[in-house]
Amino acid sequence: MIVPSILSADFTRLGAEVLAAERAGADWIHVDVMDGHFVPNLTMGPMTVAAVRRVTDLPIDAHLMIDNPDQFIRDFAAAGATHISVHAETVTHLNRSLQLVRSCGAHPGIALGPSTPLSIMEWSLDFADFVLLVAVNPGFGGQELQRAVLDKIRALRAELTRRGRSIIIESDGGINERTIGDFAAAGVDAFVIGSALFEAGDYPATVARLRGEVELGRKGAAAQ
Ligand code: DX5
Ligand code: ZN
């Protein structure tokens, strides 16, 4: 799945950018919610999700990089988010937060920053439909991926296979035409792409090339 992150979109014409991404073949739309506390940046809230919902029927994937996310989960679901990820580092009772997301009719996801070990979610995977492994220090687009996260993705994929669980592995940060093959080979299902898409001129051609690299990456991994 190709999941454009609107953090890198032209906000003077957000609706047109979302429609252009959808026409280019986007599967979900990623919304990076930042509070200036958990991460050193301040971005968007439920109002932006509601605006995106007015222009597209695509799934909306709200990535909550905020302290005290439980306070806002209902608002994001009511605004139209179909997928809501909560950072495990920001909550005391992760299972309660995931159950709250599901009780609001959205798919719960667990997000982890690059330095956070997989073990933090060992007893929470049963409550999640997807896991978002962030490959950069959360807070900004346009950063270089931290390659160690590829090993973390492989370890999660192996653990999910061992458990026989079909949880979606999503990753974001530093995914572009040069790196997406490595993410695919490591086991990622949903690829969040910000600057590499919205700073590219031709969205359909860029998405087509990205999908081509995903296939190559998966074929390469299968051949090993
Ligand atoms: C980073 C965000 C990512 C970011 C991706 O904290 O969670 O979603 O927007 O942007 P690129 O693809 O430019 O690294
Ligand atoms: Zn994100």
mmCIF file of N, CA and C in Angstrom, residues 31-32 49 51-52 60 78 93 96 111 115 131 135 145 148 157 168 179 196 206 212 218 221-222:
data_model
loop_
_atom_site.group_PDB
_atom_site.id
_atom_site.type_symbol
_atom_site.label_atom_id
_atom_site.label_comp_id
_atom_site.label_asym_id
_atom_site.label_seq_id
_atom_site.Cartn_x
_atom_site.Cartn_y
_atom_site.Cartn_z
ATOM 1 N N VAL A 31 -1.986 11.222 7.998
ATOM 2 C CA VAL A 31 -2.062 12.544 8.605
ATOM 3 C C VAL A 31 -1.178 12.559 9.855
ATOM 4 N N ASP A 32 -0.099 13.337 9.812
ATOM 5 C CA ASP A 32 0.862 13.403 10.920
ATOM 6 C C ASP A 32 0.439 14.450 11.947
ATOM 7 N N VAL A 49 -8.298 16.398 9.559
ATOM 8 C CA VAL A 49 -8.846 15.092 9.147
ATOM 9 C C VAL A 49 -10.237 15.282 8.546
ATOM 10 N N ALA A 51 -11.395 17.880 7.051
ATOM 11 C CA ALA A 51 -11.265 18.513 5.730
ATOM 12 C C ALA A 51 -10.858 17.476 4.672
ATOM 13 N N VAL A 52 -9.913 16.615 5.023
ATOM 14 C CA VAL A 52 -9.488 15.565 4.085
ATOM 15 C C VAL A 52 -10.662 14.625 3.804
ATOM 16 N N ILE A 60 -8.299 7.085 6.009
ATOM 17 C CA ILE A 60 -7.435 8.129 6.567
ATOM 18 C C ILE A 60 -6.720 7.556 7.786
ATOM 19 N N ALA A 78 -14.340 10.632 15.014
ATOM 20 C CA ALA A 78 -15.545 11.353 14.586
ATOM 21 C C ALA A 78 -15.259 12.208 13.346
ATOM 22 N N HIS A 93 -1.422 2.892 29.597
ATOM 23 C CA HIS A 93 -2.202 1.666 29.366
ATOM 24 C C HIS A 93 -2.464 1.503 27.874
ATOM 25 N N ARG A 96 -5.627 -0.241 26.709
ATOM 26 C CA ARG A 96 -6.851 0.572 26.885
ATOM 27 C C ARG A 96 -6.994 1.573 25.736
ATOM 28 N N ALA A 111 2.242 2.645 17.256
ATOM 29 C CA ALA A 111 3.384 3.301 16.621
ATOM 30 C C ALA A 111 4.573 3.290 17.570
ATOM 31 N N SER A 115 13.929 4.306 18.397
ATOM 32 C CA SER A 115 14.729 3.819 19.533
ATOM 33 C C SER A 115 13.930 2.939 20.486
ATOM 34 N N VAL A 131 0.831 -2.059 12.869
ATOM 35 C CA VAL A 131 1.945 -1.530 13.646
ATOM 36 C C VAL A 131 2.712 -0.572 12.752
ATOM 37 N N ALA A 135 10.865 5.193 11.020
ATOM 38 C CA ALA A 135 12.274 4.963 10.675
ATOM 39 C C ALA A 135 13.145 6.206 10.800
ATOM 40 N N LEU A 145 16.466 7.829 6.480
ATOM 41 C CA LEU A 145 16.027 6.739 7.351
ATOM 42 C C LEU A 145 17.169 6.237 8.223
ATOM 43 N N ALA A 148 18.915 0.859 10.943
ATOM 44 C CA ALA A 148 18.708 -0.204 11.944
ATOM 45 C C ALA A 148 17.231 -0.587 12.035
ATOM 46 N N ARG A 157 8.302 -8.828 11.572
ATOM 47 C CA ARG A 157 7.701 -9.723 10.579
ATOM 48 C C ARG A 157 7.875 -11.183 11.015
ATOM 49 N N ILE A 168 -0.933 -5.654 9.763
ATOM 50 C CA ILE A 168 -0.274 -4.830 8.744
ATOM 51 C C ILE A 168 0.951 -4.155 9.358
ATOM 52 N N THR A 179 15.047 3.807 -1.320
ATOM 53 C CA THR A 179 15.012 2.998 -0.097
ATOM 54 C C THR A 179 13.798 2.073 0.001
ATOM 55 N N ALA A 196 9.101 12.460 -0.767
ATOM 56 C CA ALA A 196 9.461 11.799 -2.026
ATOM 57 C C ALA A 196 8.302 11.796 -3.019
ATOM 58 N N THR A 206 5.535 8.859 -10.270
ATOM 59 C CA THR A 206 6.303 8.572 -9.049
ATOM 60 C C THR A 206 5.725 7.356 -8.326
ATOM 61 N N GLY A 212 6.979 -0.241 -8.516
ATOM 62 C CA GLY A 212 7.940 -1.109 -9.213
ATOM 63 C C GLY A 212 9.088 -1.519 -8.279
ATOM 64 N N ARG A 218 10.499 -7.145 -2.969
ATOM 65 C CA ARG A 218 9.862 -8.376 -2.490
ATOM 66 C C ARG A 218 10.401 -9.597 -3.248
ATOM 67 N N ALA A 221 13.811 -10.443 -1.921
ATOM 68 C CA ALA A 221 13.750 -11.105 -0.608
ATOM 69 C C ALA A 221 13.293 -12.546 -0.754
ATOM 70 N N ALA A 222 12.317 -12.777 -1.661
ATOM 71 C CA ALA A 222 11.783 -14.139 -1.849
ATOM 72 C C ALA A 222 12.852 -15.048 -2.460
#
